[in-house]
Tab-separated table of C-alpha atoms in Angstrom:
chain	number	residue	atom	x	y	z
A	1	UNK	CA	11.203	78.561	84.799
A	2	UNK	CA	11.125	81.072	87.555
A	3	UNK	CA	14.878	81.418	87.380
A	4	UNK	CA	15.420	82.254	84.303
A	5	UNK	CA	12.472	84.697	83.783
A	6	UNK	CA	12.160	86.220	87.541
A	7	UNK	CA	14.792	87.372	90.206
A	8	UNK	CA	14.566	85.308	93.606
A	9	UNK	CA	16.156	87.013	96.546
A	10	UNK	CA	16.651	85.390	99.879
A	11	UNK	CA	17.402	86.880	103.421
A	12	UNK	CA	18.469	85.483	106.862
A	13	UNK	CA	16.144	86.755	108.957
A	14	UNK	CA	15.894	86.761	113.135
A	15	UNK	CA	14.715	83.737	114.766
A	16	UNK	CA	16.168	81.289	111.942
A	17	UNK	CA	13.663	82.570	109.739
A	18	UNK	CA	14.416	82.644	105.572
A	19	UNK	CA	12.765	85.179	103.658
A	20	UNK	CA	12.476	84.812	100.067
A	21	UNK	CA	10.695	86.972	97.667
A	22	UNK	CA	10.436	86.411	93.523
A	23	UNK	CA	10.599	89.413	91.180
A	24	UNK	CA	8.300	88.475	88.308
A	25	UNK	CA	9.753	89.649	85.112
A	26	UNK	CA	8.838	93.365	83.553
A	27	UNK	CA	5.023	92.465	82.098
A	28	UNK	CA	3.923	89.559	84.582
A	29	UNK	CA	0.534	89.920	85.116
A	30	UNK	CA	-1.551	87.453	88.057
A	31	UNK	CA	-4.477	87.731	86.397
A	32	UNK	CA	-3.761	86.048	83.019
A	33	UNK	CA	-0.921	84.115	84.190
A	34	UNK	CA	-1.367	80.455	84.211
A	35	UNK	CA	-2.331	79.098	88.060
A	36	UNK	CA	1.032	77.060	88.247
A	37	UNK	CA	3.299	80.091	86.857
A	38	UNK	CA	1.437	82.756	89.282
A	39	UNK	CA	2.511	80.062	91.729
A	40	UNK	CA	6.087	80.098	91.214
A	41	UNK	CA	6.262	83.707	91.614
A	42	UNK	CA	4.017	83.415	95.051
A	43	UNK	CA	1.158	84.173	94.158
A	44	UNK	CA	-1.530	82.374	96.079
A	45	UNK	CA	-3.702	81.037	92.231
A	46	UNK	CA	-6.242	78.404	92.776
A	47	UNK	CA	-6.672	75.953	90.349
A	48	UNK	CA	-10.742	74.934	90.405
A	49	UNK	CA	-12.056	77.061	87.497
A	50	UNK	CA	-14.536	78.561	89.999
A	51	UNK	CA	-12.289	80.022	92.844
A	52	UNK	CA	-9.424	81.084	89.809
A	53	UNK	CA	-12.498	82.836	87.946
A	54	UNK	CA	-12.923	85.114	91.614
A	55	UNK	CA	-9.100	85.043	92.138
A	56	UNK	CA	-8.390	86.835	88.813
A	57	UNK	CA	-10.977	89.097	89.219
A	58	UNK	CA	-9.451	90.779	92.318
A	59	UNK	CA	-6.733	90.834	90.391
A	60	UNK	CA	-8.231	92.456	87.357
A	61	UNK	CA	-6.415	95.856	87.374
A	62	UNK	CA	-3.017	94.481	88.301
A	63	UNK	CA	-0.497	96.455	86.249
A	64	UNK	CA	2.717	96.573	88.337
A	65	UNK	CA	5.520	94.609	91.134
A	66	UNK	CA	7.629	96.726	93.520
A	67	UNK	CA	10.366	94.538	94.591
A	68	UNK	CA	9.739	93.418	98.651
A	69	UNK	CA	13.041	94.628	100.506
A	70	UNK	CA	13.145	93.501	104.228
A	71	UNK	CA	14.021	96.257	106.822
A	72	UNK	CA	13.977	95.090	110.418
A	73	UNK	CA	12.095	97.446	113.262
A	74	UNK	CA	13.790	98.300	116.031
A	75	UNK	CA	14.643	95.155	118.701
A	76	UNK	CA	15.140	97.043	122.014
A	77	UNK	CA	12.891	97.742	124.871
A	78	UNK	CA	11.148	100.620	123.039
A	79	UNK	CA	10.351	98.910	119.879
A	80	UNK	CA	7.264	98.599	118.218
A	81	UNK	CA	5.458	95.175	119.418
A	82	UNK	CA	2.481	93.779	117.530
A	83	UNK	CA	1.596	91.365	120.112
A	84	UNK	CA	-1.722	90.935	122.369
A	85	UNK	CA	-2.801	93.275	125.204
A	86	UNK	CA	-5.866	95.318	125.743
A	87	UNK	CA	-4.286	97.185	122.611
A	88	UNK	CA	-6.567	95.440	120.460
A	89	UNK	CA	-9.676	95.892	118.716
A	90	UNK	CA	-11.429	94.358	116.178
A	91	UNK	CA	-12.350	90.678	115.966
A	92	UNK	CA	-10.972	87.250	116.016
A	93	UNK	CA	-12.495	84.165	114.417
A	94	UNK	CA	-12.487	80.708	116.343
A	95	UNK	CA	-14.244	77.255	116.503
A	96	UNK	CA	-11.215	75.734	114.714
A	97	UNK	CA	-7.864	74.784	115.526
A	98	UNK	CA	-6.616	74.494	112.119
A	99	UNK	CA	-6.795	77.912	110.373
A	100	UNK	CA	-4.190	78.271	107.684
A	101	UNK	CA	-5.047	81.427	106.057
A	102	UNK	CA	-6.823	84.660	106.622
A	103	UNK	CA	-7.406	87.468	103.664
A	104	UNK	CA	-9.111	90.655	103.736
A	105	UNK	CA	-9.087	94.384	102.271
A	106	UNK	CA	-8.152	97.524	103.999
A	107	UNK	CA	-8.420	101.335	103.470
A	108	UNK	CA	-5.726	103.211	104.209
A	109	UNK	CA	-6.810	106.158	106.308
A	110	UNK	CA	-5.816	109.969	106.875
A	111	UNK	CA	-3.853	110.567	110.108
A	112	UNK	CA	-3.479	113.429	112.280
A	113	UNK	CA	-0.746	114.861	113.811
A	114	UNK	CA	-3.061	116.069	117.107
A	115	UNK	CA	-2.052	112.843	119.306
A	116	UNK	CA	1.414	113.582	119.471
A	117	UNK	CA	4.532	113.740	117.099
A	118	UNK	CA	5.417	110.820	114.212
A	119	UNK	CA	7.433	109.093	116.961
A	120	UNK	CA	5.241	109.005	119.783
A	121	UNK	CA	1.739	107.696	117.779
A	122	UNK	CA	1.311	104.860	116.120
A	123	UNK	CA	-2.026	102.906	114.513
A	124	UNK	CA	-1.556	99.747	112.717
A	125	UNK	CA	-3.920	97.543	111.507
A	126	UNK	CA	-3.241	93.932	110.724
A	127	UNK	CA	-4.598	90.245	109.581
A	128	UNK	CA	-2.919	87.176	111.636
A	129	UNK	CA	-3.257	83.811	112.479
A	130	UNK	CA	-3.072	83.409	116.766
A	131	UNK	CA	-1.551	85.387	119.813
A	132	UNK	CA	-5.128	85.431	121.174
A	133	UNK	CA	-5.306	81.825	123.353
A	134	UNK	CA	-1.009	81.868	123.440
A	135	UNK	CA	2.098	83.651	122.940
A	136	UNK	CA	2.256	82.694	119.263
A	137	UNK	CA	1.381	85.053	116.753
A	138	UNK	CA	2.195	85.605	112.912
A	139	UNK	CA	0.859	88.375	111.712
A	140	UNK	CA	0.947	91.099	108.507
A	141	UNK	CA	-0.283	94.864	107.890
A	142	UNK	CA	0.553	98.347	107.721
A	143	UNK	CA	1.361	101.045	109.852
A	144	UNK	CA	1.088	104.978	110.393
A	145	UNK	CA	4.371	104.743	110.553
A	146	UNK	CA	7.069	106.081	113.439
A	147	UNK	CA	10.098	107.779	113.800
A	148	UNK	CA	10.926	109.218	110.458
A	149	UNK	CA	8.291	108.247	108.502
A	150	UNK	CA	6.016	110.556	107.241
A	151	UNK	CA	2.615	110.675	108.942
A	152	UNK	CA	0.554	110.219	105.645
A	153	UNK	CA	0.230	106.432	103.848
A	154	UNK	CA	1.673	103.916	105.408
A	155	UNK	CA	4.756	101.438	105.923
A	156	UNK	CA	3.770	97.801	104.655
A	157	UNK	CA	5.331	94.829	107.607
A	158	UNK	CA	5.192	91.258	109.331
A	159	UNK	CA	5.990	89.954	112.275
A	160	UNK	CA	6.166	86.759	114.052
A	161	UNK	CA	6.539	86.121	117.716
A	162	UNK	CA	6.462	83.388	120.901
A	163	UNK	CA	7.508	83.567	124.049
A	164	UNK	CA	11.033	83.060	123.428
A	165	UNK	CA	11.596	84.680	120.731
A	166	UNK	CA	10.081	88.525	120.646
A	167	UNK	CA	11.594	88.929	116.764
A	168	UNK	CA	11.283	93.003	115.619
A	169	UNK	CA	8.313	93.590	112.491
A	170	UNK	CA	10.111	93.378	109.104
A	171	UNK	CA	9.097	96.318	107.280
A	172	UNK	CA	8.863	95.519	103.453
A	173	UNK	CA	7.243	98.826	101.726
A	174	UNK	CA	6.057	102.067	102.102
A	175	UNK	CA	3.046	103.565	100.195
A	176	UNK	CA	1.871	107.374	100.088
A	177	UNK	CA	-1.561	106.737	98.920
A	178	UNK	CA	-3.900	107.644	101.220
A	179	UNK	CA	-7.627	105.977	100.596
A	180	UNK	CA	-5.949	103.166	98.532
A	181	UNK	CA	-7.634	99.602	99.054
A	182	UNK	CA	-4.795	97.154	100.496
A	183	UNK	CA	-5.810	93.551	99.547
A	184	UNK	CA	-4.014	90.934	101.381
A	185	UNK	CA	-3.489	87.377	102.802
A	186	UNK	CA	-1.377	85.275	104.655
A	187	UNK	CA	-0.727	81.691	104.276
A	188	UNK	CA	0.603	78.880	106.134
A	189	UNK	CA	1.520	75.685	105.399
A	190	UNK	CA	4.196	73.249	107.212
A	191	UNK	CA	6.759	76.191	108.649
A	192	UNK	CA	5.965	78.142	105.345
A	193	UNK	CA	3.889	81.568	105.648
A	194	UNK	CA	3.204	83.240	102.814
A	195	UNK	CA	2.607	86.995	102.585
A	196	UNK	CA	1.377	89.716	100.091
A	197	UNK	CA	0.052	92.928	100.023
A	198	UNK	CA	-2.149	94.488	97.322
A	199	UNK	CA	-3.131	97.760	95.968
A	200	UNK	CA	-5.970	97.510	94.493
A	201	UNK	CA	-6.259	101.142	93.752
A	202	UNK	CA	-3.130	101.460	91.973
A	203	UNK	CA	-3.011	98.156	90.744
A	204	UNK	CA	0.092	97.823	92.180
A	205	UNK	CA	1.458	94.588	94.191
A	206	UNK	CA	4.390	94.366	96.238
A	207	UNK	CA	6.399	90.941	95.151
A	208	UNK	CA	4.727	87.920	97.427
A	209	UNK	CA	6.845	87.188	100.434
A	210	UNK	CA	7.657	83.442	101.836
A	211	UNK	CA	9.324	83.268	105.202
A	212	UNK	CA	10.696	79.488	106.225
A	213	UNK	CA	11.274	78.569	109.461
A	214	UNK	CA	8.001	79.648	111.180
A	215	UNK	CA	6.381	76.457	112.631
A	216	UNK	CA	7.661	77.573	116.256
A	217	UNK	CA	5.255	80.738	116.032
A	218	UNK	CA	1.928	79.205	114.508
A	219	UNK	CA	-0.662	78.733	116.293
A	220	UNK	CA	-3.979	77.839	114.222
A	221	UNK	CA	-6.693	78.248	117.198
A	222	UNK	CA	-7.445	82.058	115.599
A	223	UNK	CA	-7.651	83.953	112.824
A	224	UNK	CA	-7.391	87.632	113.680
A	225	UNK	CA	-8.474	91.282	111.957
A	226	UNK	CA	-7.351	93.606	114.307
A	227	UNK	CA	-6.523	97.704	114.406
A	228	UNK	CA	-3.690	98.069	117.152
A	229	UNK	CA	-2.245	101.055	119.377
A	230	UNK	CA	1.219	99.307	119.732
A	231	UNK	CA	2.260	99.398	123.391
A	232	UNK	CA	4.243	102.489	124.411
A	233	UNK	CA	2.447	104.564	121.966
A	234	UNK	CA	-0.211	106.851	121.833
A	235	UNK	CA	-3.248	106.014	119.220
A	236	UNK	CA	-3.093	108.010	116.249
A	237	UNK	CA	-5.303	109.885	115.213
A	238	UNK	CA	-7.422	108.183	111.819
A	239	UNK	CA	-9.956	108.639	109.755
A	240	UNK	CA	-12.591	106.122	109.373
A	241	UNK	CA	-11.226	102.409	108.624
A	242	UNK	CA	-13.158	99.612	107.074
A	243	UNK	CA	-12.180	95.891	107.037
A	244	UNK	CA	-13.942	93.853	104.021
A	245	UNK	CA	-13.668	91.175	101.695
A	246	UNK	CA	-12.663	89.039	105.311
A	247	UNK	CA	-12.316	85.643	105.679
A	248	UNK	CA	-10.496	82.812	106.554
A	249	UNK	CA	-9.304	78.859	106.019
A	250	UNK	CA	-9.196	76.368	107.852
A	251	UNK	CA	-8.033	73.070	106.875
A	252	UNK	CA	-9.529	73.174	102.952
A	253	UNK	CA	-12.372	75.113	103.914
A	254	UNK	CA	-13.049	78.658	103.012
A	255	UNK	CA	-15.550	80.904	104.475
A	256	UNK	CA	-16.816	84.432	105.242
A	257	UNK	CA	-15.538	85.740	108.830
A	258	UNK	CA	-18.724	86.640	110.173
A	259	UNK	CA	-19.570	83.162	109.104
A	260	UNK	CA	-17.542	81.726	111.208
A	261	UNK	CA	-17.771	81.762	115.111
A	262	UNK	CA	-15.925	85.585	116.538
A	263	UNK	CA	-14.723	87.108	119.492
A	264	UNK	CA	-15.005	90.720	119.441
A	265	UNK	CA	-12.524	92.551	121.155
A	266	UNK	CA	-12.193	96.023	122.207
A	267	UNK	CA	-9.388	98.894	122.573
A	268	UNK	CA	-10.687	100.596	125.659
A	269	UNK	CA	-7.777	100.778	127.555
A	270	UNK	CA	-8.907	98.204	129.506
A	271	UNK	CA	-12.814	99.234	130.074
A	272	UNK	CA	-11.370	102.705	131.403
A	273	UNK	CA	-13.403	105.662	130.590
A	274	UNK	CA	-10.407	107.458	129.740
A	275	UNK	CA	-7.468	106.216	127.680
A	276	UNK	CA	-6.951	105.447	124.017
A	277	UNK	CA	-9.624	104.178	122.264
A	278	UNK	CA	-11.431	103.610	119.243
A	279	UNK	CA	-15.208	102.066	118.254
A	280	UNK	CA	-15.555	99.035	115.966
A	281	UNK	CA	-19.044	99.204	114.247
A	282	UNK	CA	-21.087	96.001	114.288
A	283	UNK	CA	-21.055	93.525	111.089
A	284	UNK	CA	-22.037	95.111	108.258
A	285	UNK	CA	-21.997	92.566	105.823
A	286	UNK	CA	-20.442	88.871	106.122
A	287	UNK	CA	-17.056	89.725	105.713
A	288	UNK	CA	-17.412	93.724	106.379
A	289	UNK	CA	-16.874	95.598	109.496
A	290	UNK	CA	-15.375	99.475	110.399
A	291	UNK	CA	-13.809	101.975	112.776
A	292	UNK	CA	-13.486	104.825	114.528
A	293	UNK	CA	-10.948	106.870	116.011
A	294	UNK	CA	-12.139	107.905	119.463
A	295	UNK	CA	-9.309	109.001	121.672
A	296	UNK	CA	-5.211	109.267	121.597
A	297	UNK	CA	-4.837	108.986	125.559
């Protein structure tokens, strides 16, 4: 079906990964599709009437697909690392040691240039699954952006890591609108992760990315929602950032994050009172939280 209606692309990727990504045909539309033919193009449909009633109403003002093209980060010494330190902030969700997916929305804030130049700044908040208790992380957001990319919007990317294998983020996007709503989720399932990033704003949905090959970097103790100064950078500059519509699975089960058991964490450089830094505000609903920008370096 998908075949002859969509266009599948596939990429080798570092690590023995497999990327794979489905261009729906001109028209396709998530929200009136049929469960099993949102499916084949990867999107993430329930089928209980209930949870497909909620599911196609986030999806309400889809109108568009921009094809997901991989393009891998740097991979030497200086290259951007998602990976944890005390460059984190934000919380992570335990108690379980099966979670298999973890959703939320983001905003995508203004930057400043004050910190420093494109190339030496960097914020980038993500959703992931582990890296907290071990070296194995999968992970998905966006990014200020470095190097040559411009220092409004942001550059859409993944990335999955262990100890032995320290792969480079793949970049798959880049968006100019700043204050858009990101919806996304990540999924895993047997080596599988799934991947997609939303504008809700726009109503515009990069195609749903499935990367193979991935068992070697799961690690289900954590579900993360993080905002990240990447080591060797300084902290860009941001407007205000709010995480909502958070939550996670574990096993079959679905709930709010802040119904689940959480681990704040802060980016303090370390408890220093100087440093780069930046305040995450307490709960504000069940699956709601923001933050602040408070210093570069």
């Amino acid at each position: 079906m998908r075949a002859a209606a969509g266009k599948e692309l596939t990429y080798r990727l570092p690590g023995g990964a497999t990327m794979t990504t489905i261009v729906p045909p001109q028209g396709f539309r998530p929200q009136t599709a049929a469960p099993a033919t949102a499916r084949a193009y990867g999107f993430n449909a329930p089928n209980s009437r209930k949870a497909l009633a909620a599911w196609r109403a986030k999806y309400q003002g889809y109108r568009e697909t921009i094809p997901s093209v991989p393009c891998l980060g740097p991979s030497g010494k200086t290259s951007v690392r998602f990976s944890y330190s005390s460059n984190w902030s934000g919380y992570i969700a335990t108690g379980h040691s099966n979670y298999n997916e973890v959703y939320d929305d983001q905003n995508i804030p203004t930057y400043s240039a004050s910190c420093g130049s494109n190339a030496s700044t960097l914020e980038a908040p993500w959703i992931g699954l582990g890296g907290y208790n071990s070296g194995k992380l999968i992970q998905q957001g966006f990014a200020s952006g470095s190097s040559n990319t411009a220092t409004q919007g942001a550059s859409l990317w993944y990335e999955y890591l262990n100890s032995a294998h320290q792969n480079p983020p793949v970049y798959i996007g880049h968006t100019t609108k700043t204050g858009h709503v990101i919806s996304q989720y990540m999924t895993y399932s047997s080596g599988k992760v799934g991947f997609h990033w939303y504008d809700r704003t726009a109503g515009s949905g990069w195609s749903p990315v499935t990367v193979s090959g991935l068992s070697g970097y799961y690690d289900g103790t954590t579900a993360d929602y993080i905002n990240e100064r990447p080591y060797g950078f300084k902290l860009r500059k941001f407007s205000r950032q709010t995480f909502s519509a958070a939550g996670a699975r574990y096993g079959s089960t679905f709930k709010d994050l802040f119904k689940l058991s959480t681990t704040e964490v802060r980016l303090t450089t370390n408890g220093a009172s100087s440093g780069a830094a930046l305040d995450t505000n307490t709960r504000s609903s069940s699956t709601a939280f923001y933050q602040t920008w408070k210093r570069c370096s």
